[in-house]
């Protein structure tokens, strides 16, 4: 039987692409078959969230109706009023289902997990984005069907990348010329084959084959170095887990982008050689970019603007530092309400603040360090190891090593 979780095995792709052929043929001949695409989306949602996961399907349906009501209510309200209290109420209500799901592990005996379904985080990001852009006036009108299609665009519904409504809408409403569409299909094929190498070869090697072996040895050595568990195998685990995390998630993202291209939708890139970053800020411009840019635009910039508008902090450097701390703290809590996710977020906030100090110091002393291949290599090496250490925290392995 085919595993019906998105992008989990080659057989899934045969079913996915085989059923997409009519829509692709339509686009080849210059016509978007919206009804067929809607049926195709509904069918895959049904097989993904149906069967033994029927409760996820019900949660998804209720969630879509709830978020749709929020958007339509706020859209109608925004045409006549500009109340900050109303806006904040809509944002809080929008993220409330996600908060419930994230708190569910803290209360294992509760039924909070019944509110969850695969992809709830990414759908919440999309809804909050729409609400904020309605507030800003960059979105003037949004129809029910357009909002639902944006949320439930199946290639990205479970784990992104996170698109923007106006960009998605522009692609969805146009039909490319035959030559332009064939170029997209060609690129889509390239993305999918690269994704296969990343996820099913490299991701499998690092995550399924190598990682458990190193973890086993590292756990056997948990009493090493005065009971801290620090050992060479823990360092190996750090690097192997980092490779696994990248290749598995980047491979998944490449699949989503490739399938999107088959539908004539240019879903944004999610990774851009992140391990070649020259500093931690550069890393966040390359790693999980759709999420990173979402947090930049809708958390960091909003917090910065609010602090400056209310004149809560006069020093601009302190403003950005507070915004970084809140930004990455929220990102940490989004991953989960556990110490290692929260520490992971605070670690990156601290790293970026330190990096900003260093960049300002270099700017004030232009002759301090000459840029060349050697200094560039050192910068990449330091950034890479900083990132890998943060992924060791993120993995939760230290929790297993120290507390179990």
Short mmCIF file of C-alpha atoms in Angstrom, two decimals:
data_model
loop_
_atom_site.label_atom_id
_atom_site.label_comp_id
_atom_site.label_asym_id
_atom_site.label_seq_id
_atom_site.Cartn_x
_atom_site.Cartn_y
_atom_site.Cartn_z
CA UNK A 1 0.00 0.00 0.00
CA UNK A 2 1.29 3.51 -0.88
CA UNK A 3 2.27 5.70 2.03
CA UNK A 4 -0.06 8.66 1.57
CA UNK A 5 2.04 11.13 3.51
CA UNK A 6 3.34 13.82 1.12
CA UNK A 7 6.61 13.07 -0.66
CA UNK A 8 7.50 9.99 1.35
CA UNK A 9 8.39 7.49 -1.37
CA UNK A 10 8.70 7.15 -5.18
CA UNK A 11 5.31 5.42 -5.50
CA UNK A 12 3.64 8.52 -4.09
CA UNK A 13 5.09 10.58 -6.93
CA UNK A 14 3.68 8.22 -9.54
CA UNK A 15 0.20 8.73 -8.12
CA UNK A 16 0.72 12.47 -7.66
CA UNK A 17 2.12 13.27 -11.09
CA UNK A 18 -0.07 10.73 -12.89
CA UNK A 19 -3.22 12.43 -11.64
CA UNK A 20 -1.74 15.86 -12.42
CA UNK A 21 -1.34 15.10 -16.13
CA UNK A 22 -4.76 16.48 -17.22
CA UNK A 23 -4.02 19.81 -15.49
CA UNK A 24 -0.56 19.89 -17.07
CA UNK A 25 -1.97 19.14 -20.52
CA UNK A 26 -4.46 21.96 -20.02
CA UNK A 27 -1.66 24.40 -19.16
CA UNK A 28 0.33 23.18 -22.17
CA UNK A 29 -2.60 24.18 -24.38
CA UNK A 30 -2.98 27.55 -22.62
CA UNK A 31 -5.89 26.79 -20.28
CA UNK A 32 -5.95 26.37 -16.52
CA UNK A 33 -8.43 23.64 -15.57
CA UNK A 34 -9.50 25.17 -12.25
CA UNK A 35 -12.31 22.73 -11.64
CA UNK A 36 -10.05 19.73 -12.22
CA UNK A 37 -7.33 21.25 -10.02
CA UNK A 38 -9.90 21.78 -7.26
CA UNK A 39 -11.06 18.15 -7.54
CA UNK A 40 -7.44 16.96 -7.58
CA UNK A 41 -6.66 19.01 -4.46
CA UNK A 42 -9.75 17.78 -2.62
CA UNK A 43 -8.95 14.16 -3.52
CA UNK A 44 -5.41 14.34 -2.20
CA UNK A 45 -6.54 16.14 0.92
CA UNK A 46 -9.07 13.37 1.43
CA UNK A 47 -6.55 10.55 1.09
CA UNK A 48 -4.00 12.45 3.22
CA UNK A 49 -6.38 13.39 6.03
CA UNK A 50 -8.89 10.57 5.68
CA UNK A 51 -9.03 6.97 6.91
CA UNK A 52 -7.48 6.52 10.31
CA UNK A 53 -6.62 10.23 10.27
CA UNK A 54 -10.24 11.29 9.85
CA UNK A 55 -10.01 13.49 12.95
CA UNK A 56 -7.27 15.52 11.22
CA UNK A 57 -9.57 15.96 8.24
CA UNK A 58 -12.35 17.28 10.46
CA UNK A 59 -9.88 19.58 12.26
CA UNK A 60 -8.63 20.88 8.91
CA UNK A 61 -12.16 21.58 7.64
CA UNK A 62 -13.12 23.37 10.87
CA UNK A 63 -9.87 25.33 10.78
CA UNK A 64 -10.43 26.53 7.20
CA UNK A 65 -13.97 27.68 7.99
CA UNK A 66 -12.78 29.46 11.14
CA UNK A 67 -9.91 31.27 9.41
CA UNK A 68 -12.11 32.15 6.46
CA UNK A 69 -14.61 33.80 8.79
CA UNK A 70 -11.85 35.79 10.47
CA UNK A 71 -10.49 37.06 7.16
CA UNK A 72 -13.89 37.98 5.74
CA UNK A 73 -15.02 39.67 8.97
CA UNK A 74 -11.83 41.69 9.20
CA UNK A 75 -11.91 42.56 5.49
CA UNK A 76 -15.43 43.98 5.87
CA UNK A 77 -14.48 45.77 9.10
CA UNK A 78 -11.27 47.21 7.65
CA UNK A 79 -13.15 49.03 4.89
CA UNK A 80 -14.79 51.26 7.48
CA UNK A 81 -12.51 51.23 10.52
CA UNK A 82 -8.84 50.96 11.45
CA UNK A 83 -8.95 49.79 15.04
CA UNK A 84 -5.74 48.34 16.42
CA UNK A 85 -7.72 46.42 19.05
CA UNK A 86 -9.81 44.70 16.38
CA UNK A 87 -6.71 43.86 14.35
CA UNK A 88 -4.92 42.36 17.35
CA UNK A 89 -8.05 40.40 18.25
CA UNK A 90 -8.13 38.87 14.77
CA UNK A 91 -4.43 37.95 14.95
CA UNK A 92 -4.83 36.36 18.38
CA UNK A 93 -7.87 34.39 17.24
CA UNK A 94 -6.05 33.30 14.09
CA UNK A 95 -3.06 31.86 15.95
CA UNK A 96 -5.17 30.42 18.80
CA UNK A 97 -5.66 26.97 17.18
CA UNK A 98 -1.91 26.69 16.62
CA UNK A 99 -1.21 27.68 20.22
CA UNK A 100 -3.58 24.96 21.44
CA UNK A 101 -1.79 22.36 19.31
CA UNK A 102 1.66 23.50 20.48
CA UNK A 103 0.54 23.28 24.12
CA UNK A 104 -0.91 19.79 23.69
CA UNK A 105 2.34 17.92 24.62
CA UNK A 106 2.37 19.71 27.99
CA UNK A 107 -1.04 18.23 28.80
CA UNK A 108 -0.78 14.66 27.44
CA UNK A 109 -4.01 13.53 29.10
CA UNK A 110 -6.03 16.28 27.41
CA UNK A 111 -7.70 16.16 24.00
CA UNK A 112 -5.91 19.27 22.71
CA UNK A 113 -4.06 17.25 20.07
CA UNK A 114 -7.40 16.63 18.32
CA UNK A 115 -7.25 20.23 17.11
CA UNK A 116 -4.06 19.52 15.18
CA UNK A 117 -3.41 18.36 11.64
CA UNK A 118 -0.45 18.14 9.30
CA UNK A 119 0.49 21.63 8.13
CA UNK A 120 -1.41 23.74 10.67
CA UNK A 121 1.65 25.95 11.26
CA UNK A 122 2.07 26.86 7.61
CA UNK A 123 -1.62 27.56 7.12
CA UNK A 124 -1.50 29.83 10.16
CA UNK A 125 1.47 31.75 8.74
CA UNK A 126 -0.49 32.30 5.55
CA UNK A 127 -3.61 33.49 7.35
CA UNK A 128 -1.72 35.88 9.64
CA UNK A 129 0.05 37.27 6.57
CA UNK A 130 -3.29 37.94 4.85
CA UNK A 131 -4.70 39.66 7.95
CA UNK A 132 -1.62 41.85 8.29
CA UNK A 133 -1.66 42.82 4.63
CA UNK A 134 -5.36 43.63 4.84
CA UNK A 135 -4.43 45.90 7.74
CA UNK A 136 -1.66 47.52 5.68
CA UNK A 137 -3.91 47.93 2.67
CA UNK A 138 -1.61 45.93 0.36
CA UNK A 139 -4.48 43.46 -0.04
CA UNK A 140 -7.70 45.27 -0.93
CA UNK A 141 -9.95 42.36 -1.79
CA UNK A 142 -9.82 38.61 -1.19
CA UNK A 143 -12.57 36.26 -2.28
CA UNK A 144 -13.48 33.13 -0.36
CA UNK A 145 -12.38 30.75 -3.11
CA UNK A 146 -9.10 32.60 -3.63
CA UNK A 147 -8.27 32.44 0.06
CA UNK A 148 -9.14 28.73 0.29
CA UNK A 149 -7.08 27.92 -2.79
CA UNK A 150 -4.15 29.88 -1.36
CA UNK A 151 -4.31 28.02 1.95
CA UNK A 152 -4.91 24.59 0.47
CA UNK A 153 -2.49 24.66 -2.44
CA UNK A 154 -1.60 21.02 -2.06
CA UNK A 155 2.09 20.90 -3.04
CA UNK A 156 2.95 23.17 -0.09
CA UNK A 157 0.09 22.49 2.32
CA UNK A 158 1.98 20.33 4.81
CA UNK A 159 5.40 21.95 5.22
CA UNK A 160 5.72 24.94 2.91
CA UNK A 161 7.51 26.80 1.44
CA UNK A 162 5.40 29.72 2.66
CA UNK A 163 4.14 31.74 -0.29
CA UNK A 164 2.66 35.26 -0.28
CA UNK A 165 -0.96 35.73 -1.34
CA UNK A 166 -0.43 38.42 -3.96
CA UNK A 167 2.49 36.59 -5.57
CA UNK A 168 0.56 33.30 -5.58
CA UNK A 169 -2.56 34.98 -6.92
CA UNK A 170 -0.64 36.56 -9.80
CA UNK A 171 0.67 33.14 -10.88
CA UNK A 172 -2.67 31.41 -10.38
CA UNK A 173 -4.61 33.91 -12.47
CA UNK A 174 -2.30 33.91 -15.46
CA UNK A 175 -1.73 31.22 -18.06
CA UNK A 176 1.80 31.06 -19.42
CA UNK A 177 2.71 30.74 -23.05
CA UNK A 178 3.55 27.21 -24.13
CA UNK A 179 7.28 27.89 -24.25
CA UNK A 180 7.28 29.56 -20.84
CA UNK A 181 5.30 26.67 -19.33
CA UNK A 182 7.68 24.08 -20.82
CA UNK A 183 10.58 25.95 -19.21
CA UNK A 184 8.75 25.72 -15.85
CA UNK A 185 8.11 22.01 -16.31
CA UNK A 186 11.77 21.46 -17.16
CA UNK A 187 12.81 23.30 -14.00
CA UNK A 188 10.22 21.38 -12.01
CA UNK A 189 11.71 18.08 -13.19
CA UNK A 190 15.17 19.29 -12.17
CA UNK A 191 13.88 20.26 -8.71
CA UNK A 192 12.25 16.87 -8.24
CA UNK A 193 15.31 14.86 -9.30
CA UNK A 194 17.52 16.99 -7.06
CA UNK A 195 15.00 16.41 -4.26
CA UNK A 196 15.28 12.65 -4.78
CA UNK A 197 19.05 12.83 -4.37
CA UNK A 198 18.74 15.03 -1.28
CA UNK A 199 15.95 13.23 0.56
CA UNK A 200 16.10 9.60 -0.54
CA UNK A 201 19.87 9.19 -0.91
CA UNK A 202 21.74 11.74 1.19
CA UNK A 203 18.94 12.24 3.73
CA UNK A 204 18.56 8.48 4.08
CA UNK A 205 22.30 7.97 4.48
CA UNK A 206 22.75 10.62 7.16
CA UNK A 207 19.40 10.24 8.94
CA UNK A 208 18.35 6.60 8.68
CA UNK A 209 21.63 4.74 8.32
CA UNK A 210 24.36 6.78 10.03
CA UNK A 211 22.63 8.87 12.70
CA UNK A 212 21.15 6.04 14.84
CA UNK A 213 24.53 4.29 14.97
CA UNK A 214 26.34 7.40 16.18
CA UNK A 215 23.52 8.22 18.62
CA UNK A 216 23.74 4.72 20.11
CA UNK A 217 27.48 5.03 20.75
CA UNK A 218 27.11 8.57 22.11
CA UNK A 219 24.44 7.38 24.55
CA UNK A 220 26.71 4.58 25.72
CA UNK A 221 29.27 7.28 26.48
CA UNK A 222 26.85 9.49 28.42
CA UNK A 223 29.10 9.26 31.50
CA UNK A 224 32.14 10.51 29.61
CA UNK A 225 33.92 13.73 30.61
CA UNK A 226 32.68 13.90 34.18
CA UNK A 227 29.17 12.78 33.36
CA UNK A 228 28.46 15.48 30.75
CA UNK A 229 28.33 13.03 27.86
CA UNK A 230 30.78 15.17 25.88
CA UNK A 231 32.71 12.95 23.50
CA UNK A 232 33.94 12.70 19.95
CA UNK A 233 30.79 10.79 19.03
CA UNK A 234 28.63 13.67 20.27
CA UNK A 235 30.52 15.97 17.92
CA UNK A 236 29.97 13.44 15.12
CA UNK A 237 26.28 13.39 15.98
CA UNK A 238 26.17 17.18 15.71
CA UNK A 239 27.54 17.20 12.17
CA UNK A 240 25.59 14.18 10.94
CA UNK A 241 22.31 15.50 12.32
CA UNK A 242 22.96 18.87 10.66
CA UNK A 243 23.50 17.16 7.30
CA UNK A 244 20.39 15.05 7.76
CA UNK A 245 18.26 18.04 8.73
CA UNK A 246 19.35 19.98 5.66
CA UNK A 247 19.09 17.23 3.05
CA UNK A 248 15.78 15.89 4.35
CA UNK A 249 14.02 19.25 4.58
CA UNK A 250 15.66 20.76 1.49
CA UNK A 251 14.67 17.65 -0.45
CA UNK A 252 11.08 17.97 0.71
CA UNK A 253 11.05 21.64 -0.27
CA UNK A 254 12.42 20.83 -3.71
CA UNK A 255 9.58 18.35 -4.23
CA UNK A 256 6.98 20.96 -3.27
CA UNK A 257 8.55 23.56 -5.56
CA UNK A 258 8.83 21.11 -8.45
CA UNK A 259 5.18 20.03 -8.25
CA UNK A 260 4.17 23.68 -7.94
CA UNK A 261 5.99 24.43 -11.17
CA UNK A 262 4.02 21.68 -12.91
CA UNK A 263 0.91 23.66 -11.93
CA UNK A 264 2.36 26.91 -13.24
CA UNK A 265 2.94 28.30 -9.73
CA UNK A 266 6.44 29.60 -9.03
CA UNK A 267 6.63 28.75 -5.33
CA UNK A 268 9.62 30.55 -3.74
CA UNK A 269 12.90 28.81 -2.97
CA UNK A 270 13.50 27.63 0.57
CA UNK A 271 17.26 27.00 0.68
CA UNK A 272 20.24 28.68 -0.99
CA UNK A 273 23.51 26.91 -0.05
CA UNK A 274 23.08 27.77 3.68
CA UNK A 275 26.31 26.08 4.75
CA UNK A 276 28.27 28.55 2.63
CA UNK A 277 27.03 31.48 4.74
CA UNK A 278 29.61 34.05 5.83
CA UNK A 279 27.85 34.95 9.08
CA UNK A 280 24.73 34.04 11.03
CA UNK A 281 22.59 36.76 9.45
CA UNK A 282 23.66 35.54 6.02
CA UNK A 283 22.67 32.05 7.14
CA UNK A 284 19.09 33.16 7.86
CA UNK A 285 18.94 34.70 4.40
CA UNK A 286 19.71 31.25 3.00
CA UNK A 287 18.09 28.73 5.40
CA UNK A 288 14.34 27.99 5.29
CA UNK A 289 14.06 31.32 3.54
CA UNK A 290 10.28 31.45 3.25
CA UNK A 291 9.96 31.06 7.04
CA UNK A 292 12.91 33.34 7.78
CA UNK A 293 11.56 36.11 5.55
CA UNK A 294 8.08 35.66 7.02
CA UNK A 295 9.43 36.21 10.53
CA UNK A 296 11.52 39.12 9.28
CA UNK A 297 8.56 40.89 7.66
CA UNK A 298 5.76 40.04 10.08
CA UNK A 299 7.53 39.79 13.44
CA UNK A 300 10.93 41.53 13.43
CA UNK A 301 9.91 44.54 11.34
CA UNK A 302 6.56 44.92 13.15
CA UNK A 303 8.19 44.80 16.57
CA UNK A 304 10.86 47.27 15.46
CA UNK A 305 8.27 49.68 14.05
CA UNK A 306 6.09 49.41 17.17
CA UNK A 307 8.99 50.11 19.55
CA UNK A 308 10.16 53.09 17.51
CA UNK A 309 6.66 54.49 17.03
CA UNK A 310 5.90 54.29 20.75
CA UNK A 311 9.43 55.46 21.58
CA UNK A 312 9.82 52.63 24.07
CA UNK A 313 13.56 52.48 23.39
CA UNK A 314 15.52 55.40 21.98
CA UNK A 315 18.70 53.61 20.96
CA UNK A 316 18.21 52.06 17.50
CA UNK A 317 20.75 49.33 18.21
CA UNK A 318 18.84 48.28 21.34
CA UNK A 319 15.61 48.33 19.34
CA UNK A 320 16.96 45.82 16.84
CA UNK A 321 18.39 43.66 19.64
CA UNK A 322 15.04 43.48 21.43
CA UNK A 323 13.34 42.71 18.10
CA UNK A 324 15.83 39.90 17.41
CA UNK A 325 15.24 38.39 20.85
CA UNK A 326 11.45 38.44 20.46
CA UNK A 327 11.65 37.23 16.87
CA UNK A 328 13.74 34.16 17.63
CA UNK A 329 12.04 33.48 20.94
CA UNK A 330 8.71 33.25 19.09
CA UNK A 331 10.36 31.05 16.47
CA UNK A 332 11.65 28.78 19.22
CA UNK A 333 8.22 28.48 20.84
CA UNK A 334 6.72 27.82 17.41
CA UNK A 335 8.88 24.72 17.05
CA UNK A 336 7.63 23.46 20.41
CA UNK A 337 7.29 24.28 24.10
CA UNK A 338 10.48 22.53 25.20
CA UNK A 339 13.68 23.95 26.64
CA UNK A 340 15.83 22.96 23.68
CA UNK A 341 13.64 24.72 21.08
CA UNK A 342 13.50 27.86 23.20
CA UNK A 343 17.26 27.77 23.83
CA UNK A 344 17.75 27.22 20.09
CA UNK A 345 15.84 30.42 19.37
CA UNK A 346 17.67 32.44 22.02
CA UNK A 347 21.00 31.04 20.79
CA UNK A 348 20.39 32.39 17.29
CA UNK A 349 19.19 35.75 18.62
CA UNK A 350 22.38 36.04 20.68
CA UNK A 351 24.51 34.98 17.72
CA UNK A 352 22.96 37.64 15.47
CA UNK A 353 23.39 40.35 18.12
CA UNK A 354 27.06 39.41 18.54
CA UNK A 355 27.43 39.33 14.76
CA UNK A 356 25.98 42.86 14.53
CA UNK A 357 28.48 44.10 17.10
CA UNK A 358 31.29 42.53 15.06
CA UNK A 359 30.07 44.03 11.77
CA UNK A 360 29.84 47.50 13.31
CA UNK A 361 33.33 47.08 14.77
CA UNK A 362 34.71 46.06 11.37
CA UNK A 363 33.01 49.03 9.72
CA UNK A 364 34.60 51.37 12.27
CA UNK A 365 38.02 49.76 11.68
CA UNK A 366 38.14 49.14 7.90
CA UNK A 367 41.85 48.24 7.95
CA UNK A 368 41.48 45.67 10.73
CA UNK A 369 40.90 42.61 8.52
CA UNK A 370 41.50 42.40 4.79
CA UNK A 371 38.95 40.43 2.84
CA UNK A 372 40.52 37.49 1.00
CA UNK A 373 39.97 33.79 0.44
CA UNK A 374 41.57 32.93 3.79
CA UNK A 375 39.40 35.24 5.91
CA UNK A 376 36.34 34.24 3.90
CA UNK A 377 37.09 30.58 4.62
CA UNK A 378 37.43 31.31 8.34
CA UNK A 379 34.08 33.16 8.34
CA UNK A 380 32.33 30.26 6.60
CA UNK A 381 33.99 27.73 8.94
CA UNK A 382 32.95 29.61 12.08
CA UNK A 383 29.41 30.15 10.84
CA UNK A 384 29.05 26.51 9.83
CA UNK A 385 30.13 25.24 13.23
CA UNK A 386 27.96 27.77 15.05
CA UNK A 387 24.96 26.61 13.03
CA UNK A 388 25.75 22.92 13.57
CA UNK A 389 25.99 23.47 17.33
CA UNK A 390 22.59 25.18 17.25
CA UNK A 391 21.18 22.17 15.41
CA UNK A 392 22.57 19.89 18.12
CA UNK A 393 20.51 21.91 20.60
CA UNK A 394 17.51 21.83 18.26
CA UNK A 395 17.71 18.04 17.83
CA UNK A 396 16.76 17.41 21.46
CA UNK A 397 19.52 14.81 21.69
CA UNK A 398 21.08 16.65 24.62
CA UNK A 399 17.79 16.24 26.45
CA UNK A 400 18.02 12.47 25.92
CA UNK A 401 21.69 12.45 26.83
CA UNK A 402 21.36 14.42 30.05
CA UNK A 403 17.87 13.81 31.42
CA UNK A 404 16.89 10.27 30.45
#
